[in-house]
XYZ file of C-alpha atoms in Angstrom:
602
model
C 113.760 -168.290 -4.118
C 117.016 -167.133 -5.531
C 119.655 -165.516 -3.745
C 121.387 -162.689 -5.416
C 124.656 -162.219 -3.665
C 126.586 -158.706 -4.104
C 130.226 -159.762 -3.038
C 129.741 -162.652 -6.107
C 128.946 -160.460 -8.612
C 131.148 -157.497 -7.479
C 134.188 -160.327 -8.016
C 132.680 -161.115 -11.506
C 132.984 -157.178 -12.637
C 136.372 -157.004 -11.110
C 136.974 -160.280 -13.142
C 136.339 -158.796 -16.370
C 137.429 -155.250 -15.859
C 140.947 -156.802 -14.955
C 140.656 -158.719 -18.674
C 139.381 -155.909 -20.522
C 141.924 -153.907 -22.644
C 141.874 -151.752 -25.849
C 142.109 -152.609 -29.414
C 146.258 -151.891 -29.716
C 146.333 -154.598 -26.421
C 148.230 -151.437 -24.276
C 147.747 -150.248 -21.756
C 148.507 -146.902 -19.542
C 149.699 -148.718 -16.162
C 153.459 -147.400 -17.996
C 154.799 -150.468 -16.268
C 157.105 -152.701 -18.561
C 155.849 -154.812 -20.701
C 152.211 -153.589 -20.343
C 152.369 -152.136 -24.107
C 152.928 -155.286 -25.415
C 150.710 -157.571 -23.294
C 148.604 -159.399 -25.602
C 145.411 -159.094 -25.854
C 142.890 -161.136 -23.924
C 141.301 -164.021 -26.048
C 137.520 -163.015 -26.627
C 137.800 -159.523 -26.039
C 135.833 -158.075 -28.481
C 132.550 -156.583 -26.444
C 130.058 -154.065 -26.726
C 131.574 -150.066 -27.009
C 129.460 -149.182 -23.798
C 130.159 -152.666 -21.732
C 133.657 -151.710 -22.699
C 133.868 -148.205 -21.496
C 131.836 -149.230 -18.584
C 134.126 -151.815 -17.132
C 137.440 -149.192 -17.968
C 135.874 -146.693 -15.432
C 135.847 -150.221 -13.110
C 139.356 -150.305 -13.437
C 140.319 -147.637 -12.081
C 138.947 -148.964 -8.828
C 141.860 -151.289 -9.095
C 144.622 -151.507 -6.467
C 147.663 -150.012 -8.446
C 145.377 -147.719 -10.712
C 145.078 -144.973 -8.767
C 141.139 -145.803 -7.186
C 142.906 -146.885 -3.913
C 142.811 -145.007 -0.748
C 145.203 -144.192 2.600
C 142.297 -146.187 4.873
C 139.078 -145.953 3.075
C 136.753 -143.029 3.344
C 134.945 -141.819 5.815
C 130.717 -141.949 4.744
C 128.260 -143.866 5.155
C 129.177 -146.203 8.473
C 131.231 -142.795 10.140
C 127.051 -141.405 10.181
C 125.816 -144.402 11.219
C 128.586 -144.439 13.642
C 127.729 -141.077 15.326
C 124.046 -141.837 15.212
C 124.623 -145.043 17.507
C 126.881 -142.454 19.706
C 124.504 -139.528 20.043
C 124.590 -137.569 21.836
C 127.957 -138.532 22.822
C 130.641 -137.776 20.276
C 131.869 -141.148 20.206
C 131.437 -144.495 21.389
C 134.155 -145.967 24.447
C 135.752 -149.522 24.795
C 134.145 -149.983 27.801
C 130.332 -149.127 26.281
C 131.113 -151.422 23.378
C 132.198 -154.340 26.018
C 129.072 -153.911 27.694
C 126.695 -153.590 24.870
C 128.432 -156.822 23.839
C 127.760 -158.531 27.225
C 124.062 -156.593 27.295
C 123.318 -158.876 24.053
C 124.704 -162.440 25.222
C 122.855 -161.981 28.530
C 119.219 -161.459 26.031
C 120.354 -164.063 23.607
C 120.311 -166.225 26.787
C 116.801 -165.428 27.682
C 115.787 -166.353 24.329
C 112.668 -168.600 23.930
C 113.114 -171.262 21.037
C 110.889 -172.205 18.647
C 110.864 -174.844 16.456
C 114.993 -174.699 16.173
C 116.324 -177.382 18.016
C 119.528 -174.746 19.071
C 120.913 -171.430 18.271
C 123.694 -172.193 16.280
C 123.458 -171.030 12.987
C 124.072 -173.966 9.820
C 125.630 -172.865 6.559
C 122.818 -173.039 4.227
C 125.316 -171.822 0.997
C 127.298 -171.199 -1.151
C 129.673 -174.026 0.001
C 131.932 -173.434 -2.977
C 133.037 -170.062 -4.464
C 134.537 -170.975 -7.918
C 136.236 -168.710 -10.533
C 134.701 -170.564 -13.604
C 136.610 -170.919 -16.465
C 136.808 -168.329 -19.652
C 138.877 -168.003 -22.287
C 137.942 -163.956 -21.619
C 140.760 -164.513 -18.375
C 144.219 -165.489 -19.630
C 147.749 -164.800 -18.693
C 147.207 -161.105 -19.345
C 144.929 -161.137 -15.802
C 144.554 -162.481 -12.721
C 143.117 -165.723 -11.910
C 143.246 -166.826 -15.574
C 142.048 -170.347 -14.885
C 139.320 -171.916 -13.047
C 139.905 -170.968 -9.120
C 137.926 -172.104 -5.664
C 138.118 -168.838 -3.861
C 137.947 -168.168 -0.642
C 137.418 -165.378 1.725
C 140.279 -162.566 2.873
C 142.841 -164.424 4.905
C 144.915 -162.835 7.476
C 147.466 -165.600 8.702
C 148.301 -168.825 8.669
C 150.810 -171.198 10.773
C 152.224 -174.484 10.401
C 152.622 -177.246 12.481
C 156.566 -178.559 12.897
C 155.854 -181.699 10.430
C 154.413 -181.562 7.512
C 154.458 -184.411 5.365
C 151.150 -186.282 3.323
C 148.963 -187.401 6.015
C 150.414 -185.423 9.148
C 150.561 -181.695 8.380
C 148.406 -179.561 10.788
C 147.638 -176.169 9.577
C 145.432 -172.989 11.002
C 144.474 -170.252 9.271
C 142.368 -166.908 10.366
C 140.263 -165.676 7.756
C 139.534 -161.558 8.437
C 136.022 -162.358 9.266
C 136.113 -165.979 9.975
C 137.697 -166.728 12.903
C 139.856 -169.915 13.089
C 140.099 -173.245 11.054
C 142.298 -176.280 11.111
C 143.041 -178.962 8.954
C 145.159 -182.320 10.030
C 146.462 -182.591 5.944
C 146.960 -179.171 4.468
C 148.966 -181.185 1.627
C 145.119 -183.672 0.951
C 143.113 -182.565 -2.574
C 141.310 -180.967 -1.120
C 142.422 -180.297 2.455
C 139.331 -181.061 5.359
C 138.859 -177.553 7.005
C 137.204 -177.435 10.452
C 135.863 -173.983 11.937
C 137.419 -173.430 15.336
C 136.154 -170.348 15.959
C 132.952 -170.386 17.446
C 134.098 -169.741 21.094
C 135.746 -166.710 19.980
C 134.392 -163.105 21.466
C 134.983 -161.533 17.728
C 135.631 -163.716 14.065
C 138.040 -160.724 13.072
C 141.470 -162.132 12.990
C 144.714 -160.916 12.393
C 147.511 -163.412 13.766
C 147.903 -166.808 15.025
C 151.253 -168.863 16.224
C 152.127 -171.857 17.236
C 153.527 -172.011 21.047
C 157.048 -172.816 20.524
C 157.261 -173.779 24.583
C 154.664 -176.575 23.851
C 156.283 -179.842 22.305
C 153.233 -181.046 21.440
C 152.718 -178.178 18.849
C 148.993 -178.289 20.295
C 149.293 -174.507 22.146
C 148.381 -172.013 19.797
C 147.712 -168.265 20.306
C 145.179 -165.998 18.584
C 145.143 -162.618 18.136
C 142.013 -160.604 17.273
C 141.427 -157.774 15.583
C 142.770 -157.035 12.011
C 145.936 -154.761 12.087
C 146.212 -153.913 8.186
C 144.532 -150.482 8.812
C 142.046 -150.742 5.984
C 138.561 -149.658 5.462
C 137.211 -152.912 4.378
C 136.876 -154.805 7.492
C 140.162 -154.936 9.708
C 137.985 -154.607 12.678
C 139.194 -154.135 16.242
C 139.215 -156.727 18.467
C 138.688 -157.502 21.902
C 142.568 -159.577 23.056
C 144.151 -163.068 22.472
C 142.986 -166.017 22.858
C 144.863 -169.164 24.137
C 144.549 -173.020 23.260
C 146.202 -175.843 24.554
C 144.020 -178.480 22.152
C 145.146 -177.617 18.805
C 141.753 -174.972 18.689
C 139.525 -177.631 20.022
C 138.642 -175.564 22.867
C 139.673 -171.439 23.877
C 140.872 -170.045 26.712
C 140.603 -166.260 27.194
C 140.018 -163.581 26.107
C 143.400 -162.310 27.477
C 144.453 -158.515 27.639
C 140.685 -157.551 27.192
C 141.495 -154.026 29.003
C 145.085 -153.720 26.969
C 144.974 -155.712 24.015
C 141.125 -154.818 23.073
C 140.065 -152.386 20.663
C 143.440 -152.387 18.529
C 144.008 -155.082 15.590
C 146.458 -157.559 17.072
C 149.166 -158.040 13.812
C 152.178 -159.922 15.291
C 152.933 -162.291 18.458
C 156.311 -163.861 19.325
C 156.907 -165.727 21.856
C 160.528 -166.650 23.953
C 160.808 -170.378 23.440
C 162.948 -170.422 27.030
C 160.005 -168.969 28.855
C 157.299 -168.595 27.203
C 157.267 -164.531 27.309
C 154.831 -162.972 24.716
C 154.827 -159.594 22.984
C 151.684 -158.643 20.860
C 152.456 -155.752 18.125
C 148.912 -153.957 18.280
C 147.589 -151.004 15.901
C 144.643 -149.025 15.581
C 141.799 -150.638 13.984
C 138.601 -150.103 12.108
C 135.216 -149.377 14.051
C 132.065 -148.712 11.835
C 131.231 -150.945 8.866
C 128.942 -150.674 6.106
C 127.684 -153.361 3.674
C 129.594 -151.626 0.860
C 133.344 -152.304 0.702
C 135.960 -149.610 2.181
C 133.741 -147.091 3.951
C 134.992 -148.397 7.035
C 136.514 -145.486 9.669
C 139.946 -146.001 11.238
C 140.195 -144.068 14.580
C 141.210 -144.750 18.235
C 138.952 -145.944 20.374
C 138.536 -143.908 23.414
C 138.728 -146.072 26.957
C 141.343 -148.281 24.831
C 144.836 -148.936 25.884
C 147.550 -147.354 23.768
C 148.643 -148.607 20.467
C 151.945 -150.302 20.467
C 154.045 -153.125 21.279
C 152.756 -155.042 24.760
C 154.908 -157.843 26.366
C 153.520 -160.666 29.150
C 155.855 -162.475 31.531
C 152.694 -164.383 33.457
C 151.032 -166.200 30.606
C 148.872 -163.234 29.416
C 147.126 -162.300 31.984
C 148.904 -158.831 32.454
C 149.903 -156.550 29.785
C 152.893 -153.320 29.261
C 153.411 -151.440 26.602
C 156.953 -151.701 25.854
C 157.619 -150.406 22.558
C 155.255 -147.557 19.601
C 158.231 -146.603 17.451
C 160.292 -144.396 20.014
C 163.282 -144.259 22.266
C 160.815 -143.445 25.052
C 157.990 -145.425 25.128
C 155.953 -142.824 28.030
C 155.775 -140.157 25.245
C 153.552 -142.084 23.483
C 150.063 -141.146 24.433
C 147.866 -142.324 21.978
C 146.661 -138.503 21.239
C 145.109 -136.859 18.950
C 148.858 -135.658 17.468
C 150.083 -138.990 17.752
C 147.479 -140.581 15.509
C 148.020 -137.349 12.773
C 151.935 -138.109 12.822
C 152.718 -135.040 14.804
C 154.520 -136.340 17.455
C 157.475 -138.814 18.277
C 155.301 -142.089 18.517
C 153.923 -144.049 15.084
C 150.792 -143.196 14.456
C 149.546 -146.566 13.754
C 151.447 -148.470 16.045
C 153.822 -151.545 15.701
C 152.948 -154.325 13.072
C 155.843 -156.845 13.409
C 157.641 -158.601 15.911
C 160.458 -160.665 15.505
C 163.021 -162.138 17.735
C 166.157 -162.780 17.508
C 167.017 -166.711 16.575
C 170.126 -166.985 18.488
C 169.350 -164.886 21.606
C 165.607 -164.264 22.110
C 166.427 -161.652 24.605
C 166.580 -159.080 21.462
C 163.494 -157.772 20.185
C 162.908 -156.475 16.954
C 159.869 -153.921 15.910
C 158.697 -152.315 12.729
C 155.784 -149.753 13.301
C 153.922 -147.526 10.910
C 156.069 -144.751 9.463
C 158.455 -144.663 11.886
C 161.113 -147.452 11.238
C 162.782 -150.506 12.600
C 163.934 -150.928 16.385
C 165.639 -153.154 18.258
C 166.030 -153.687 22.174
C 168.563 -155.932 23.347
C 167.428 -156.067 26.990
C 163.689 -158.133 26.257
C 161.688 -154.693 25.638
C 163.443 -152.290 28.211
C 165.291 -150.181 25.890
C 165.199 -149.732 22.511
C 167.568 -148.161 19.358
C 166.397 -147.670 15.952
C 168.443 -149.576 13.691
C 166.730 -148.525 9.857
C 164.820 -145.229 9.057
C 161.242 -145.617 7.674
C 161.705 -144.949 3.967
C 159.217 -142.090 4.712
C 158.117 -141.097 7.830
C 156.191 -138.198 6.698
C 153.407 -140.843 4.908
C 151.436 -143.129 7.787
C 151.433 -145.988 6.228
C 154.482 -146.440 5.649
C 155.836 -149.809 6.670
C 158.161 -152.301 6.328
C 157.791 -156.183 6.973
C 160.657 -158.361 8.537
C 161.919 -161.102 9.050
C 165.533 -162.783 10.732
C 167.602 -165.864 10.472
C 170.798 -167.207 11.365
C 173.381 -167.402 8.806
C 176.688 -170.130 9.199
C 178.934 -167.121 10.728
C 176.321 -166.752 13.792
C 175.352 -163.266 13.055
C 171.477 -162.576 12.827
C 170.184 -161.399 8.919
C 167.057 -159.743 8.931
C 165.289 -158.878 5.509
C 163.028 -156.279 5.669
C 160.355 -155.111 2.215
C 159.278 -151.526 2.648
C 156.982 -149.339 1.228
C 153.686 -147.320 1.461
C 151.196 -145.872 -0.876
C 153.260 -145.536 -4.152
C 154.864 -142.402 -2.891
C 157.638 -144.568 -2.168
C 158.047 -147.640 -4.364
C 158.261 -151.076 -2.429
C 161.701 -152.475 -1.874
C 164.030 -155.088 -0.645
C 166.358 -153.972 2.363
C 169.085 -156.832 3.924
C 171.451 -156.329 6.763
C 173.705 -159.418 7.714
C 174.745 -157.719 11.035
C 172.107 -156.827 13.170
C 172.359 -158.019 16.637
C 174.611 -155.640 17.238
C 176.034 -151.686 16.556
C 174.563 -150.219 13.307
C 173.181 -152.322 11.308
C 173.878 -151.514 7.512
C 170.819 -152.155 5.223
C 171.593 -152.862 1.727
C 168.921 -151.659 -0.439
C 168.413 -154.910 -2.986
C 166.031 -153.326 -5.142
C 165.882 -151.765 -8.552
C 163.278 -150.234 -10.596
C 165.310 -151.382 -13.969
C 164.524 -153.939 -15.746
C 168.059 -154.045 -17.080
C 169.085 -154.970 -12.935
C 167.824 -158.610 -11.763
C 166.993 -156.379 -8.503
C 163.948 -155.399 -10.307
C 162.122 -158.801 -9.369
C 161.027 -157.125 -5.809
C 160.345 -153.690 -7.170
C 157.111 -152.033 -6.152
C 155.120 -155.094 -5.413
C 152.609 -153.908 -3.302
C 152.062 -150.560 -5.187
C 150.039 -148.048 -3.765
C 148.684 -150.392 -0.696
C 151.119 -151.972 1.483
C 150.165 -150.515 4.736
C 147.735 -154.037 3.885
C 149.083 -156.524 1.020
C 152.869 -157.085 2.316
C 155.308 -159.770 3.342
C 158.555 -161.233 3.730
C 159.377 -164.578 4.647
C 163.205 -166.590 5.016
C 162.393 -170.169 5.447
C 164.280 -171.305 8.668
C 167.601 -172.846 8.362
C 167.701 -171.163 4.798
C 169.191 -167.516 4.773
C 169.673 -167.405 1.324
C 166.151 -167.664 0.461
C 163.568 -165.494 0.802
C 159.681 -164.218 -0.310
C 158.327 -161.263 -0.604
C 154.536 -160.643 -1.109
C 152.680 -157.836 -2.206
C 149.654 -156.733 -4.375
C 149.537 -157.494 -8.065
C 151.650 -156.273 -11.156
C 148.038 -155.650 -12.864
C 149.650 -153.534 -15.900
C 152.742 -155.700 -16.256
C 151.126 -159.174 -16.085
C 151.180 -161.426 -19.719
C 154.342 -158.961 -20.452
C 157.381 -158.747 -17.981
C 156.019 -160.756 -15.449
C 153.336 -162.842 -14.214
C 151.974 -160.191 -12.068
C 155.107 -160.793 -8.959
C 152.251 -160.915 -6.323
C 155.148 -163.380 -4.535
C 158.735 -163.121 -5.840
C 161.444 -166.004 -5.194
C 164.738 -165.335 -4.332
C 167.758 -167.722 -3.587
C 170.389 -165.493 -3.521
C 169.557 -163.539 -0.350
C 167.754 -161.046 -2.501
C 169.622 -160.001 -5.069
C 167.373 -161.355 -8.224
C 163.995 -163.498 -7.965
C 161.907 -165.355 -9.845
C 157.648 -165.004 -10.177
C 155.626 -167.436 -7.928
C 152.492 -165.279 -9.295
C 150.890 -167.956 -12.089
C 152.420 -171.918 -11.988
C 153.865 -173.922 -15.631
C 151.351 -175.854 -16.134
C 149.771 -173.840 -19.411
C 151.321 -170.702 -21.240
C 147.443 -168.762 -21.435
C 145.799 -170.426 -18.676
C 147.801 -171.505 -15.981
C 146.799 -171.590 -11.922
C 147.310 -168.174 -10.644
C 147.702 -166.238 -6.963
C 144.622 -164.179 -6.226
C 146.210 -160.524 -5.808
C 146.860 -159.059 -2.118
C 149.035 -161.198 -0.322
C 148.904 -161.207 3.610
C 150.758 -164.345 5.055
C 153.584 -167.175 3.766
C 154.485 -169.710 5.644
C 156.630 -172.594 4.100
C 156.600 -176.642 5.324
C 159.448 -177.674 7.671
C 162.327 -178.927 5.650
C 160.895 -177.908 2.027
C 161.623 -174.218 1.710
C 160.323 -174.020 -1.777
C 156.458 -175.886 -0.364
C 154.911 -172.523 -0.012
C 151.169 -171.792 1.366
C 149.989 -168.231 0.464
C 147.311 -166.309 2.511
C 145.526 -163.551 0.558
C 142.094 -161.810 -0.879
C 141.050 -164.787 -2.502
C 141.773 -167.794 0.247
C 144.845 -170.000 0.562
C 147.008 -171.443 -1.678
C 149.770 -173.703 -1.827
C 152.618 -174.752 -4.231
C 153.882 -178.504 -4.912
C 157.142 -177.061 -4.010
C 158.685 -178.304 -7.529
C 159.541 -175.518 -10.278
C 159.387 -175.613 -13.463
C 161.386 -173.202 -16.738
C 158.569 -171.315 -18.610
C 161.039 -168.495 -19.853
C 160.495 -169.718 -23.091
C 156.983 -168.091 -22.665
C 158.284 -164.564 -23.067
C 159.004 -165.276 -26.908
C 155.423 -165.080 -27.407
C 154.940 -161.814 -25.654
C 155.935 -158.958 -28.009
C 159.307 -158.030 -25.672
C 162.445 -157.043 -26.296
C 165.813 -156.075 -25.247
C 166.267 -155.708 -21.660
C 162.491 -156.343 -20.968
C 162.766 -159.999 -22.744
C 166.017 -160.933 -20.641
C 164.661 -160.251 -17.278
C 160.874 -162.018 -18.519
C 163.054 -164.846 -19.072
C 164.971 -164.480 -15.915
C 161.192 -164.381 -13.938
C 159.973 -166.975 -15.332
C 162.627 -169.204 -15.103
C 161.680 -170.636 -11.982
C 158.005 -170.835 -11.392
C 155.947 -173.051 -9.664
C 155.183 -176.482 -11.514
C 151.831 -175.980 -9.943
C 149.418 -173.741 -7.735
C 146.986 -175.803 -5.974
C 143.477 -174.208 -4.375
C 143.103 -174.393 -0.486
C 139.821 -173.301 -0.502
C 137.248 -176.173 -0.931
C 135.653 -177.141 2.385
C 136.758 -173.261 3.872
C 133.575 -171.470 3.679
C 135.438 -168.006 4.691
C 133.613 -165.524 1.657
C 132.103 -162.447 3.302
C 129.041 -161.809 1.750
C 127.978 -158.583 3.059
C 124.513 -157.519 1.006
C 121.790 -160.047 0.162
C 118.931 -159.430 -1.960
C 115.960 -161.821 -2.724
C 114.854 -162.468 -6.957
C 111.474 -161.049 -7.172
C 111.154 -163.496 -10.414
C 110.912 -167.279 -8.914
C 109.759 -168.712 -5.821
């Protein structure tokens, strides 16, 4: 029989709604450039396919169909039914229906099976076929081996061809490693089947370990969306390179919250996990999912571990005072002190690990300069009225000592995306110099508004160590600006500490169909040594650059711009990658959630 799989086809619509445009080539994004985008090659269609595939676009991150944290239907009944007639389900309950079902899988009598682990019977391969109906004007304009949403990613301390260890945590697919993440095609193996939950959300390398073979996981996703950043149920520990798990650790604590962030003191081997709220209730139709606390859970926040993770405190949720923070009912409506979310990034700092830095969900940046006992707020949240507001960070030492943290900022739209950079913040008030410019005239435009309307879930920033003048940022995807201005600026270059970039979005190697970045960017991490050897986690898989660039500005003449729109397309493109290379073959990470069987063959 043939299998008819719904998250395939769903990418096929959202293929060719994302090529689709009108007769003039224009369209009403009103970002620059996106009147003169050219036309996609092959676009003439039927009137009512047409029409039909414009109402798909407005579905579109960036076009107005996206939401705070997905809506509240279908899995919020089935939800309540499974509580009835309590109002809601408890950690606790959900720990022991989990342990109920283990202990009945274990009774199981087997038949024919010779085990009960399951084999992939297929797809193997995801793959983007090409079309001359996907060009520069959309994303993934050439022929692309997807893969499934990915979380994270680290890096092991060489990489070089032959000996470059990589993991990477796939929302819903727990753990895999490969030995050569720079091979054609990489050899992925799943790690994860020891694991309590597949859900994901951060992984790092022990930096106490020599060996580079201790790695921590954290579960649960902490992007607070509706389409599957499930709660999980604590780390998990390995001192084989993922080979085998220890764990879980914090289940009481660290369980039923999306773990986002883990540092860890390299003179000690302290931890702090920066935990949110998370989704519980999942349907087989994308972003229904229902973001709430979970009662019997710990509070959201920022936890630290002094014994190896096997006792938790909440140090830190976005507040001077961490006991106001009570994980109520105000707290979680952004009525109170505490974020409402809880705290998505930790960093420390390179030169003194004893100071902690935090960014939480609308309600700033923090540091504590005492390892987690008190804490000052050294940047206001660009809006703390707006819950998703958020900004990711990053720090590095520059040749004077001080500590420079980058931080990109932003929410649902309300508040356009946007570079901040302090060279001083260590110590006393930290000045943040806002890099960013919504003119196309200013080179500061490069990091404008990258994540549009959603990055409370597609947002980075990334300064390769050892490098302070360079830096990343990652976001969604320019949709309306992409074949015009820019290549889309799902990752933007800089290497002048933020003051201009360049567009990592689509490589040089062809001016209509070159490799592009699948849109919603989640993780960077860049290969010891080669700053500009980038590997990309996002909605489509993993990706990697050569780490050589290449000038296409000569590209924009063929675009229809003009004036101040022409000089800064040339200025973007005027460092891309030579070329974008697919991670995904061999990472069977797709979430297929609906199957249906043909009724037409057997």
């Amino acid at each position: 029989m043939t299998a008819v799989v719904a998250g395939a086809a769903a990418a096929a619509l959202l293929a060719a709604a994302c090529t689709n445009t009108d007769t003039s080539g224009r369209s009403d994004s009103g970002k620059p450039g996106s009147e003169t985008r050219e036309k996609a090659a092959g676009d003439d269609i039927p009137a009512t396919l047409a029409e039909h595939l414009e109402q798909l676009k407005e579905s579109i991150p960036g076009n107005g169909g996206e939401s705070e944290e997905g809506p509240a239907s279908w899995a919020d009944d089935e939800f309540r039914k499974r509580a009835y007639p309590a109002a809601t389900i408890s950690l606790a309950k959900a720990q022991s229906a989990t342990r109920a079902f283990r202990r009945a899988e274990s009774r199981l009598t087997l038949g024919k099976a010779p085990s009960r682990s399951w084999d992939n019977v297929g797809p193997r391969r995801a793959v983007y076929p090409f079309t001359p109906l996907r060009n520069s004007a959309s994303y993934v304009p050439n022929r692309y081996i997807a893969g499934g949403r990915t979380t994270d990613l680290a890096i092991g301390d060489t990489c070089t061809p032959g000996d470059c260890r990589m993991w990477v945590t796939p929302a819903g697919g727990g753990v895999w490693r490969t030995n050569d993440a720079l091979a054609k095609p990489p050899d992925w193996r799943y790690l994860g089947g020891p694991l309590g939950i597949n859900a994901v959300g951060s992984i790092t390398v022990d930096p106490t370990d020599s060996s580079g073979d201790t790695i921590w996981v954290g579960t649960g996703e902490a992007n607070i969306c509706g389409s599957g950043c499930v709660a999980g149920v604590g780390l998990y520990k390995s001192t084989n390179g993922g080979n085998s798990w220890l764990g879980p650790f914090g289940r009481r604590t660290l369980g039923g919250k999306g773990i986002g962030d883990l540092a860890i003191d390299p003179r000690n081997g302290t931890l702090y996990a920066a935990t949110t709220t998370a989704l519980r209730g999942m349907s087989s139709v994308c972003c229904s999912g229902v973001t709430r606390p979970v009662p019997g859970a710990a509070r959201w926040g920022l936890y630290k571990s002094t014994d190896g993770g096997h006792s938790w405190r909440l140090i830190h949720n976005g507040s001077a005072h961490k006991n106001a923070c009570r994980a109520s009912a105000d707290e979680f409506n952004n009525l109170d002190a505490c974020s409402p979310r809880g705290v998505r990034f930790v960093e420390l700092d390179p030169s003194n690990p004893s100071i902690v830095y935090a960014s939480s969900f609308a309600r700033g940046i923090w540091r504590s300069t005492d390892r987690g006992r008190t804490w000052t707020k050294i940047k206001q949240s660009l809006n703390r009225d707006l819950t998703p507001t958020l900004a990711a960070i990053d720090v590095t030492t520059l040749a004077n000592g001080d500590t420079r943290m980058y931080a990109y900022e932003g929410n649902v739209g309300v508040d356009h995306a946007r570079l901040f950079r302090s060279d001083d913040v260590a110590s006393g008030a930290p000045v943040f110099n806002d890099l960013t410019s919504p003119d196309p005239a200013d080179p500061g435009y490069a990091t404008f508004d990258q994540c549009g309307g959603q990055c409370w879930y597609d947002i980075f920033v990334h300064t390769p160590a050892g490098h302070p003048n360079m830096v990343y940022t990652g976001g969604s995807y320019g949709y309306g600006e992409t074949g015009g201005i820019s290549n889309g600026r799902a990752v933007v270059f800089s290497a002048d500490a933020g003051v201009s970039g360049t567009d990592m979005t689509m490589d040089g190697t062809d001016a209509v169909h070159p490799n592009g970045l699948h849109p919603d960017q989640h993780a960077i991490v860049t290969a010891p040594n080669r700053p500009r050897r980038f590997f990309v986690a996002n909605d489509g898989g993993v990706m990697r650059s050569t780490g050589a660039f290449a000038d296409r500005s000569s590209w924009c003449g063929a675009r229809g711009l003009a004036g101040d729109e022409l000089t800064r397309c040339r200025q973007l493109l005027s460092r891309v990658p030579r070329r974008l290379l697919s991670q995904n073959k061999g990472l069977s990470t797709l979430q297929f959630q609906s199957l249906s069987v043909s009724p037409f063959d057997s």
